[in-house]
Amino acid sequence: DLQLGMNEKLNSHTEMIGSLMEDVAIIKTDIEFIKGDLKKKVDWDNFHALERRVSLLERRRPGNRKMVH
């Protein structure tokens, strides 16, 4: 009887650990996506900052002609 109770508890704990491992794997994947999105956002912000700087420099350049795109 004691052995049966211990086996049931062990099986229950094994199932809970398996469930937690699946949850942790999902969380890790979500974190990787979030990290990637944050990196892209920083890169995009840096791009816009550089774009503004180049625009200002082009306007200040002597003899600057408007370029046709």
PDB file of N, CA, C and O in Angstrom:
ATOM      1  N   ASP A   1       0.822  -1.195   0.000  1.00  0.00           N
ATOM      2  CA  ASP A   1       0.000   0.000   0.000  1.00  0.00           C
ATOM      3  C   ASP A   1       0.872   1.268   0.000  1.00  0.00           C
ATOM      4  O   ASP A   1       0.606   2.192  -0.749  1.00  0.00           O
ATOM      5  N   LEU A   2       1.874   1.266   0.857  1.00  0.00           N
ATOM      6  CA  LEU A   2       2.790   2.413   0.920  1.00  0.00           C
ATOM      7  C   LEU A   2       3.545   2.553  -0.397  1.00  0.00           C
ATOM      8  O   LEU A   2       3.705   3.665  -0.910  1.00  0.00           O
ATOM      9  N   GLN A   3       3.966   1.412  -0.953  1.00  0.00           N
ATOM     10  CA  GLN A   3       4.703   1.415  -2.231  1.00  0.00           C
ATOM     11  C   GLN A   3       3.813   1.954  -3.353  1.00  0.00           C
ATOM     12  O   GLN A   3       4.263   2.748  -4.180  1.00  0.00           O
ATOM     13  N   LEU A   4       2.549   1.559  -3.357  1.00  0.00           N
ATOM     14  CA  LEU A   4       1.618   2.014  -4.390  1.00  0.00           C
ATOM     15  C   LEU A   4       1.419   3.529  -4.286  1.00  0.00           C
ATOM     16  O   LEU A   4       1.421   4.234  -5.301  1.00  0.00           O
ATOM     17  N   GLY A   5       1.255   4.050  -3.082  1.00  0.00           N
ATOM     18  CA  GLY A   5       1.088   5.489  -2.872  1.00  0.00           C
ATOM     19  C   GLY A   5       2.304   6.264  -3.324  1.00  0.00           C
ATOM     20  O   GLY A   5       2.188   7.344  -3.916  1.00  0.00           O
ATOM     21  N   MET A   6       3.477   5.740  -3.033  1.00  0.00           N
ATOM     22  CA  MET A   6       4.723   6.413  -3.442  1.00  0.00           C
ATOM     23  C   MET A   6       4.853   6.412  -4.961  1.00  0.00           C
ATOM     24  O   MET A   6       5.288   7.412  -5.554  1.00  0.00           O
ATOM     25  N   ASN A   7       4.489   5.293  -5.600  1.00  0.00           N
ATOM     26  CA  ASN A   7       4.561   5.217  -7.068  1.00  0.00           C
ATOM     27  C   ASN A   7       3.593   6.204  -7.710  1.00  0.00           C
ATOM     28  O   ASN A   7       3.920   6.845  -8.722  1.00  0.00           O
ATOM     29  N   GLU A   8       2.390   6.340  -7.145  1.00  0.00           N
ATOM     30  CA  GLU A   8       1.420   7.294  -7.679  1.00  0.00           C
ATOM     31  C   GLU A   8       1.938   8.724  -7.543  1.00  0.00           C
ATOM     32  O   GLU A   8       1.808   9.540  -8.463  1.00  0.00           O
ATOM     33  N   LYS A   9       2.522   9.020  -6.398  1.00  0.00           N
ATOM     34  CA  LYS A   9       3.068  10.361  -6.182  1.00  0.00           C
ATOM     35  C   LYS A   9       4.226  10.621  -7.134  1.00  0.00           C
ATOM     36  O   LYS A   9       4.348  11.707  -7.712  1.00  0.00           O
ATOM     37  N   LEU A  10       5.085   9.622  -7.314  1.00  0.00           N
ATOM     38  CA  LEU A  10       6.223   9.751  -8.229  1.00  0.00           C
ATOM     39  C   LEU A  10       5.732   9.992  -9.654  1.00  0.00           C
ATOM     40  O   LEU A  10       6.254  10.857 -10.366  1.00  0.00           O
ATOM     41  N   ASN A  11       4.718   9.238 -10.071  1.00  0.00           N
ATOM     42  CA  ASN A  11       4.165   9.423 -11.419  1.00  0.00           C
ATOM     43  C   ASN A  11       3.562  10.814 -11.573  1.00  0.00           C
ATOM     44  O   ASN A  11       3.724  11.465 -12.614  1.00  0.00           O
ATOM     45  N   SER A  12       2.875  11.285 -10.545  1.00  0.00           N
ATOM     46  CA  SER A  12       2.287  12.617 -10.573  1.00  0.00           C
ATOM     47  C   SER A  12       3.374  13.685 -10.701  1.00  0.00           C
ATOM     48  O   SER A  12       3.256  14.615 -11.510  1.00  0.00           O
ATOM     49  N   HIS A  13       4.433  13.524  -9.927  1.00  0.00           N
ATOM     50  CA  HIS A  13       5.537  14.488  -9.995  1.00  0.00           C
ATOM     51  C   HIS A  13       6.235  14.437 -11.353  1.00  0.00           C
ATOM     52  O   HIS A  13       6.616  15.481 -11.902  1.00  0.00           O
ATOM     53  N   THR A  14       6.379  13.242 -11.905  1.00  0.00           N
ATOM     54  CA  THR A  14       7.004  13.090 -13.217  1.00  0.00           C
ATOM     55  C   THR A  14       6.182  13.820 -14.278  1.00  0.00           C
ATOM     56  O   THR A  14       6.741  14.507 -15.141  1.00  0.00           O
ATOM     57  N   GLU A  15       4.855  13.691 -14.210  1.00  0.00           N
ATOM     58  CA  GLU A  15       3.985  14.389 -15.165  1.00  0.00           C
ATOM     59  C   GLU A  15       4.091  15.900 -14.994  1.00  0.00           C
ATOM     60  O   GLU A  15       4.148  16.641 -15.979  1.00  0.00           O
ATOM     61  N   MET A  16       4.119  16.365 -13.750  1.00  0.00           N
ATOM     62  CA  MET A  16       4.234  17.812 -13.514  1.00  0.00           C
ATOM     63  C   MET A  16       5.554  18.347 -14.045  1.00  0.00           C
ATOM     64  O   MET A  16       5.598  19.429 -14.657  1.00  0.00           O
ATOM     65  N   ILE A  17       6.638  17.612 -13.835  1.00  0.00           N
ATOM     66  CA  ILE A  17       7.948  18.041 -14.326  1.00  0.00           C
ATOM     67  C   ILE A  17       7.942  18.094 -15.849  1.00  0.00           C
ATOM     68  O   ILE A  17       8.451  19.040 -16.453  1.00  0.00           O
ATOM     69  N   GLY A  18       7.347  17.098 -16.493  1.00  0.00           N
ATOM     70  CA  GLY A  18       7.249  17.096 -17.957  1.00  0.00           C
ATOM     71  C   GLY A  18       6.476  18.304 -18.460  1.00  0.00           C
ATOM     72  O   GLY A  18       6.876  18.949 -19.431  1.00  0.00           O
ATOM     73  N   SER A  19       5.379  18.626 -17.777  1.00  0.00           N
ATOM     74  CA  SER A  19       4.576  19.788 -18.158  1.00  0.00           C
ATOM     75  C   SER A  19       5.375  21.073 -17.983  1.00  0.00           C
ATOM     76  O   SER A  19       5.340  21.969 -18.839  1.00  0.00           O
ATOM     77  N   LEU A  20       6.098  21.186 -16.878  1.00  0.00           N
ATOM     78  CA  LEU A  20       6.920  22.371 -16.638  1.00  0.00           C
ATOM     79  C   LEU A  20       8.019  22.514 -17.690  1.00  0.00           C
ATOM     80  O   LEU A  20       8.326  23.624 -18.128  1.00  0.00           O
ATOM     81  N   MET A  21       8.605  21.392 -18.087  1.00  0.00           N
ATOM     82  CA  MET A  21       9.655  21.436 -19.107  1.00  0.00           C
ATOM     83  C   MET A  21       9.093  21.961 -20.426  1.00  0.00           C
ATOM     84  O   MET A  21       9.755  22.741 -21.118  1.00  0.00           O
ATOM     85  N   GLU A  22       7.871  21.543 -20.777  1.00  0.00           N
ATOM     86  CA  GLU A  22       7.241  22.042 -22.003  1.00  0.00           C
ATOM     87  C   GLU A  22       6.985  23.547 -21.892  1.00  0.00           C
ATOM     88  O   GLU A  22       7.229  24.293 -22.836  1.00  0.00           O
ATOM     89  N   ASP A  23       6.498  23.980 -20.725  1.00  0.00           N
ATOM     90  CA  ASP A  23       6.237  25.407 -20.513  1.00  0.00           C
ATOM     91  C   ASP A  23       7.523  26.221 -20.623  1.00  0.00           C
ATOM     92  O   ASP A  23       7.544  27.287 -21.242  1.00  0.00           O
ATOM     93  N   VAL A  24       8.606  25.726 -20.045  1.00  0.00           N
ATOM     94  CA  VAL A  24       9.884  26.434 -20.092  1.00  0.00           C
ATOM     95  C   VAL A  24      10.385  26.522 -21.535  1.00  0.00           C
ATOM     96  O   VAL A  24      10.900  27.563 -21.958  1.00  0.00           O
ATOM     97  N   ALA A  25      10.208  25.456 -22.305  1.00  0.00           N
ATOM     98  CA  ALA A  25      10.630  25.483 -23.711  1.00  0.00           C
ATOM     99  C   ALA A  25       9.862  26.559 -24.477  1.00  0.00           C
ATOM    100  O   ALA A  25      10.438  27.298 -25.290  1.00  0.00           O
ATOM    101  N   ILE A  26       8.561  26.678 -24.209  1.00  0.00           N
ATOM    102  CA  ILE A  26       7.743  27.704 -24.872  1.00  0.00           C
ATOM    103  C   ILE A  26       8.210  29.092 -24.455  1.00  0.00           C
ATOM    104  O   ILE A  26       8.344  30.000 -25.286  1.00  0.00           O
ATOM    105  N   ILE A  27       8.471  29.267 -23.173  1.00  0.00           N
ATOM    106  CA  ILE A  27       8.931  30.567 -22.670  1.00  0.00           C
ATOM    107  C   ILE A  27      10.270  30.944 -23.308  1.00  0.00           C
ATOM    108  O   ILE A  27      10.471  32.101 -23.706  1.00  0.00           O
ATOM    109  N   LYS A  28      11.165  29.980 -23.423  1.00  0.00           N
ATOM    110  CA  LYS A  28      12.464  30.257 -24.055  1.00  0.00           C
ATOM    111  C   LYS A  28      12.281  30.717 -25.499  1.00  0.00           C
ATOM    112  O   LYS A  28      12.943  31.654 -25.953  1.00  0.00           O
ATOM    113  N   THR A  29      11.394  30.057 -26.227  1.00  0.00           N
ATOM    114  CA  THR A  29      11.132  30.439 -27.614  1.00  0.00           C
ATOM    115  C   THR A  29      10.564  31.852 -27.679  1.00  0.00           C
ATOM    116  O   THR A  29      10.988  32.665 -28.505  1.00  0.00           O
ATOM    117  N   ASP A  30       9.606  32.145 -26.796  1.00  0.00           N
ATOM    118  CA  ASP A  30       9.022  33.486 -26.755  1.00  0.00           C
ATOM    119  C   ASP A  30      10.087  34.538 -26.469  1.00  0.00           C
ATOM    120  O   ASP A  30      10.100  35.607 -27.093  1.00  0.00           O
ATOM    121  N   ILE A  31      10.985  34.265 -25.542  1.00  0.00           N
ATOM    122  CA  ILE A  31      12.040  35.213 -25.192  1.00  0.00           C
ATOM    123  C   ILE A  31      12.957  35.456 -26.391  1.00  0.00           C
ATOM    124  O   ILE A  31      13.361  36.593 -26.655  1.00  0.00           O
ATOM    125  N   GLU A  32      13.279  34.411 -27.135  1.00  0.00           N
ATOM    126  CA  GLU A  32      14.132  34.577 -28.317  1.00  0.00           C
ATOM    127  C   GLU A  32      13.464  35.480 -29.346  1.00  0.00           C
ATOM    128  O   GLU A  32      14.107  36.329 -29.957  1.00  0.00           O
ATOM    129  N   PHE A  33      12.145  35.306 -29.548  1.00  0.00           N
ATOM    130  CA  PHE A  33      11.419  36.180 -30.480  1.00  0.00           C
ATOM    131  C   PHE A  33      11.433  37.619 -29.988  1.00  0.00           C
ATOM    132  O   PHE A  33      11.650  38.555 -30.771  1.00  0.00           O
ATOM    133  N   ILE A  34      11.204  37.813 -28.702  1.00  0.00           N
ATOM    134  CA  ILE A  34      11.197  39.164 -28.127  1.00  0.00           C
ATOM    135  C   ILE A  34      12.569  39.810 -28.283  1.00  0.00           C
ATOM    136  O   ILE A  34      12.677  40.981 -28.657  1.00  0.00           O
ATOM    137  N   LYS A  35      13.634  39.042 -28.001  1.00  0.00           N
ATOM    138  CA  LYS A  35      14.985  39.579 -28.156  1.00  0.00           C
ATOM    139  C   LYS A  35      15.237  39.997 -29.598  1.00  0.00           C
ATOM    140  O   LYS A  35      15.816  41.053 -29.860  1.00  0.00           O
ATOM    141  N   GLY A  36      14.804  39.176 -30.540  1.00  0.00           N
ATOM    142  CA  GLY A  36      14.983  39.503 -31.953  1.00  0.00           C
ATOM    143  C   GLY A  36      14.230  40.759 -32.337  1.00  0.00           C
ATOM    144  O   GLY A  36      14.741  41.618 -33.050  1.00  0.00           O
ATOM    145  N   ASP A  37      12.981  40.878 -31.833  1.00  0.00           N
ATOM    146  CA  ASP A  37      12.189  42.076 -32.121  1.00  0.00           C
ATOM    147  C   ASP A  37      12.838  43.320 -31.531  1.00  0.00           C
ATOM    148  O   ASP A  37      12.851  44.378 -32.168  1.00  0.00           O
ATOM    149  N   LEU A  38      13.372  43.219 -30.321  1.00  0.00           N
ATOM    150  CA  LEU A  38      14.017  44.371 -29.700  1.00  0.00           C
ATOM    151  C   LEU A  38      15.266  44.774 -30.470  1.00  0.00           C
ATOM    152  O   LEU A  38      15.530  45.957 -30.664  1.00  0.00           O
ATOM    153  N   LYS A  39      16.023  43.791 -30.935  1.00  0.00           N
ATOM    154  CA  LYS A  39      17.227  44.101 -31.701  1.00  0.00           C
ATOM    155  C   LYS A  39      16.852  44.816 -32.997  1.00  0.00           C
ATOM    156  O   LYS A  39      17.477  45.792 -33.382  1.00  0.00           O
ATOM    157  N   LYS A  40      15.801  44.348 -33.652  1.00  0.00           N
ATOM    158  CA  LYS A  40      15.351  45.001 -34.881  1.00  0.00           C
ATOM    159  C   LYS A  40      14.912  46.425 -34.594  1.00  0.00           C
ATOM    160  O   LYS A  40      15.173  47.326 -35.370  1.00  0.00           O
ATOM    161  N   LYS A  41      14.228  46.644 -33.493  1.00  0.00           N
ATOM    162  CA  LYS A  41      13.761  47.986 -33.158  1.00  0.00           C
ATOM    163  C   LYS A  41      14.946  48.920 -32.950  1.00  0.00           C
ATOM    164  O   LYS A  41      14.956  50.023 -33.456  1.00  0.00           O
ATOM    165  N   VAL A  42      15.948  48.471 -32.221  1.00  0.00           N
ATOM    166  CA  VAL A  42      17.131  49.294 -32.005  1.00  0.00           C
ATOM    167  C   VAL A  42      17.800  49.575 -33.341  1.00  0.00           C
ATOM    168  O   VAL A  42      18.162  50.703 -33.636  1.00  0.00           O
ATOM    169  N   ASP A  43      17.934  48.565 -34.174  1.00  0.00           N
ATOM    170  CA  ASP A  43      18.548  48.762 -35.479  1.00  0.00           C
ATOM    171  C   ASP A  43      17.742  49.740 -36.319  1.00  0.00           C
ATOM    172  O   ASP A  43      18.299  50.579 -37.004  1.00  0.00           O
ATOM    173  N   TRP A  44      16.439  49.659 -36.279  1.00  0.00           N
ATOM    174  CA  TRP A  44      15.581  50.550 -37.053  1.00  0.00           C
ATOM    175  C   TRP A  44      15.716  51.984 -36.555  1.00  0.00           C
ATOM    176  O   TRP A  44      15.803  52.916 -37.340  1.00  0.00           O
ATOM    177  N   ASP A  45      15.749  52.134 -35.219  1.00  0.00           N
ATOM    178  CA  ASP A  45      15.933  53.477 -34.654  1.00  0.00           C
ATOM    179  C   ASP A  45      17.283  54.048 -35.046  1.00  0.00           C
ATOM    180  O   ASP A  45      17.392  55.232 -35.387  1.00  0.00           O
ATOM    181  N   ASN A  46      18.316  53.230 -35.012  1.00  0.00           N
ATOM    182  CA  ASN A  46      19.644  53.689 -35.429  1.00  0.00           C
ATOM    183  C   ASN A  46      19.645  54.091 -36.897  1.00  0.00           C
ATOM    184  O   ASN A  46      20.259  55.084 -37.280  1.00  0.00           O
ATOM    185  N   PHE A  47      18.944  53.331 -37.717  1.00  0.00           N
ATOM    186  CA  PHE A  47      18.852  53.652 -39.143  1.00  0.00           C
ATOM    187  C   PHE A  47      18.219  55.027 -39.345  1.00  0.00           C
ATOM    188  O   PHE A  47      18.711  55.849 -40.115  1.00  0.00           O
ATOM    189  N   HIS A  48      17.116  55.261 -38.640  1.00  0.00           N
ATOM    190  CA  HIS A  48      16.448  56.562 -38.781  1.00  0.00           C
ATOM    191  C   HIS A  48      17.340  57.701 -38.294  1.00  0.00           C
ATOM    192  O   HIS A  48      17.354  58.779 -38.899  1.00  0.00           O
ATOM    193  N   ALA A  49      18.084  57.490 -37.217  1.00  0.00           N
ATOM    194  CA  ALA A  49      18.986  58.530 -36.719  1.00  0.00           C
ATOM    195  C   ALA A  49      20.060  58.833 -37.767  1.00  0.00           C
ATOM    196  O   ALA A  49      20.370  59.999 -38.041  1.00  0.00           O
ATOM    197  N   LEU A  50      20.620  57.796 -38.356  1.00  0.00           N
ATOM    198  CA  LEU A  50      21.633  57.998 -39.401  1.00  0.00           C
ATOM    199  C   LEU A  50      21.034  58.684 -40.621  1.00  0.00           C
ATOM    200  O   LEU A  50      21.670  59.544 -41.247  1.00  0.00           O
ATOM    201  N   GLU A  51      19.819  58.300 -40.958  1.00  0.00           N
ATOM    202  CA  GLU A  51      19.148  58.917 -42.095  1.00  0.00           C
ATOM    203  C   GLU A  51      18.978  60.428 -41.878  1.00  0.00           C
ATOM    204  O   GLU A  51      19.235  61.227 -42.778  1.00  0.00           O
ATOM    205  N   ARG A  52      18.585  60.808 -40.684  1.00  0.00           N
ATOM    206  CA  ARG A  52      18.433  62.231 -40.368  1.00  0.00           C
ATOM    207  C   ARG A  52      19.784  62.943 -40.425  1.00  0.00           C
ATOM    208  O   ARG A  52      19.885  64.059 -40.943  1.00  0.00           O
ATOM    209  N   ARG A  53      20.826  62.320 -39.894  1.00  0.00           N
ATOM    210  CA  ARG A  53      22.146  62.946 -39.917  1.00  0.00           C
ATOM    211  C   ARG A  53      22.634  63.158 -41.337  1.00  0.00           C
ATOM    212  O   ARG A  53      23.179  64.220 -41.683  1.00  0.00           O
ATOM    213  N   VAL A  54      22.456  62.156 -42.181  1.00  0.00           N
ATOM    214  CA  VAL A  54      22.887  62.273 -43.580  1.00  0.00           C
ATOM    215  C   VAL A  54      22.105  63.379 -44.276  1.00  0.00           C
ATOM    216  O   VAL A  54      22.667  64.190 -45.025  1.00  0.00           O
ATOM    217  N   SER A  55      20.810  63.434 -44.003  1.00  0.00           N
ATOM    218  CA  SER A  55      19.979  64.477 -44.607  1.00  0.00           C
ATOM    219  C   SER A  55      20.468  65.866 -44.208  1.00  0.00           C
ATOM    220  O   SER A  55      20.568  66.767 -45.054  1.00  0.00           O
ATOM    221  N   LEU A  56      20.780  66.041 -42.922  1.00  0.00           N
ATOM    222  CA  LEU A  56      21.300  67.335 -42.462  1.00  0.00           C
ATOM    223  C   LEU A  56      22.631  67.664 -43.124  1.00  0.00           C
ATOM    224  O   LEU A  56      22.860  68.798 -43.553  1.00  0.00           O
ATOM    225  N   LEU A  57      23.508  66.695 -43.214  1.00  0.00           N
ATOM    226  CA  LEU A  57      24.813  66.928 -43.845  1.00  0.00           C
ATOM    227  C   LEU A  57      24.665  67.277 -45.322  1.00  0.00           C
ATOM    228  O   LEU A  57      25.372  68.140 -45.835  1.00  0.00           O
ATOM    229  N   GLU A  58      23.747  66.601 -45.998  1.00  0.00           N
ATOM    230  CA  GLU A  58      23.542  66.897 -47.415  1.00  0.00           C
ATOM    231  C   GLU A  58      23.010  68.312 -47.613  1.00  0.00           C
ATOM    232  O   GLU A  58      23.376  68.979 -48.571  1.00  0.00           O
ATOM    233  N   ARG A  59      22.161  68.764 -46.704  1.00  0.00           N
ATOM    234  CA  ARG A  59      21.627  70.129 -46.817  1.00  0.00           C
ATOM    235  C   ARG A  59      22.701  71.164 -46.552  1.00  0.00           C
ATOM    236  O   ARG A  59      22.677  72.252 -47.100  1.00  0.00           O
ATOM    237  N   ARG A  60      23.671  70.858 -45.701  1.00  0.00           N
ATOM    238  CA  ARG A  60      24.731  71.811 -45.343  1.00  0.00           C
ATOM    239  C   ARG A  60      25.858  71.847 -46.365  1.00  0.00           C
ATOM    240  O   ARG A  60      26.644  72.777 -46.381  1.00  0.00           O
ATOM    241  N   ARG A  61      25.966  70.830 -47.191  1.00  0.00           N
ATOM    242  CA  ARG A  61      27.074  70.731 -48.140  1.00  0.00           C
ATOM    243  C   ARG A  61      26.992  71.851 -49.170  1.00  0.00           C
ATOM    244  O   ARG A  61      25.942  72.060 -49.783  1.00  0.00           O
ATOM    245  N   PRO A  62      28.111  72.584 -49.362  1.00  0.00           N
ATOM    246  CA  PRO A  62      28.103  73.685 -50.350  1.00  0.00           C
ATOM    247  C   PRO A  62      27.877  73.132 -51.762  1.00  0.00           C
ATOM    248  O   PRO A  62      28.338  72.060 -52.104  1.00  0.00           O
ATOM    249  N   GLY A  63      27.129  73.880 -52.546  1.00  0.00           N
ATOM    250  CA  GLY A  63      26.892  73.468 -53.935  1.00  0.00           C
ATOM    251  C   GLY A  63      25.985  72.266 -54.034  1.00  0.00           C
ATOM    252  O   GLY A  63      25.980  71.575 -55.056  1.00  0.00           O
ATOM    253  N   ASN A  64      25.242  72.029 -53.016  1.00  0.00           N
ATOM    254  CA  ASN A  64      24.361  70.867 -53.018  1.00  0.00           C
ATOM    255  C   ASN A  64      23.246  71.064 -54.037  1.00  0.00           C
ATOM    256  O   ASN A  64      22.561  72.062 -54.064  1.00  0.00           O
ATOM    257  N   ARG A  65      23.084  70.083 -54.888  1.00  0.00           N
ATOM    258  CA  ARG A  65      22.002  70.088 -55.866  1.00  0.00           C
ATOM    259  C   ARG A  65      20.991  69.045 -55.468  1.00  0.00           C
ATOM    260  O   ARG A  65      21.347  68.014 -54.952  1.00  0.00           O
ATOM    261  N   LYS A  66      19.750  69.341 -55.774  1.00  0.00           N
ATOM    262  CA  LYS A  66      18.715  68.350 -55.488  1.00  0.00           C
ATOM    263  C   LYS A  66      18.924  67.160 -56.403  1.00  0.00           C
ATOM    264  O   LYS A  66      19.136  67.313 -57.605  1.00  0.00           O
ATOM    265  N   MET A  67      18.847  65.999 -55.808  1.00  0.00           N
ATOM    266  CA  MET A  67      19.046  64.767 -56.579  1.00  0.00           C
ATOM    267  C   MET A  67      17.677  64.217 -56.964  1.00  0.00           C
ATOM    268  O   MET A  67      16.731  64.268 -56.208  1.00  0.00           O
ATOM    269  N   VAL A  68      17.591  63.699 -58.193  1.00  0.00           N
ATOM    270  CA  VAL A  68      16.350  63.092 -58.667  1.00  0.00           C
ATOM    271  C   VAL A  68      16.467  61.602 -58.408  1.00  0.00           C
ATOM    272  O   VAL A  68      17.448  60.974 -58.771  1.00  0.00           O
ATOM    273  N   HIS A  69      15.436  61.064 -57.771  1.00  0.00           N
ATOM    274  CA  HIS A  69      15.452  59.613 -57.451  1.00  0.00           C
ATOM    275  C   HIS A  69      14.694  58.843 -58.490  1.00  0.00           C
ATOM    276  O   HIS A  69      13.700  59.124 -58.966  1.00  0.00           O
TER     277      HIS A  69
END
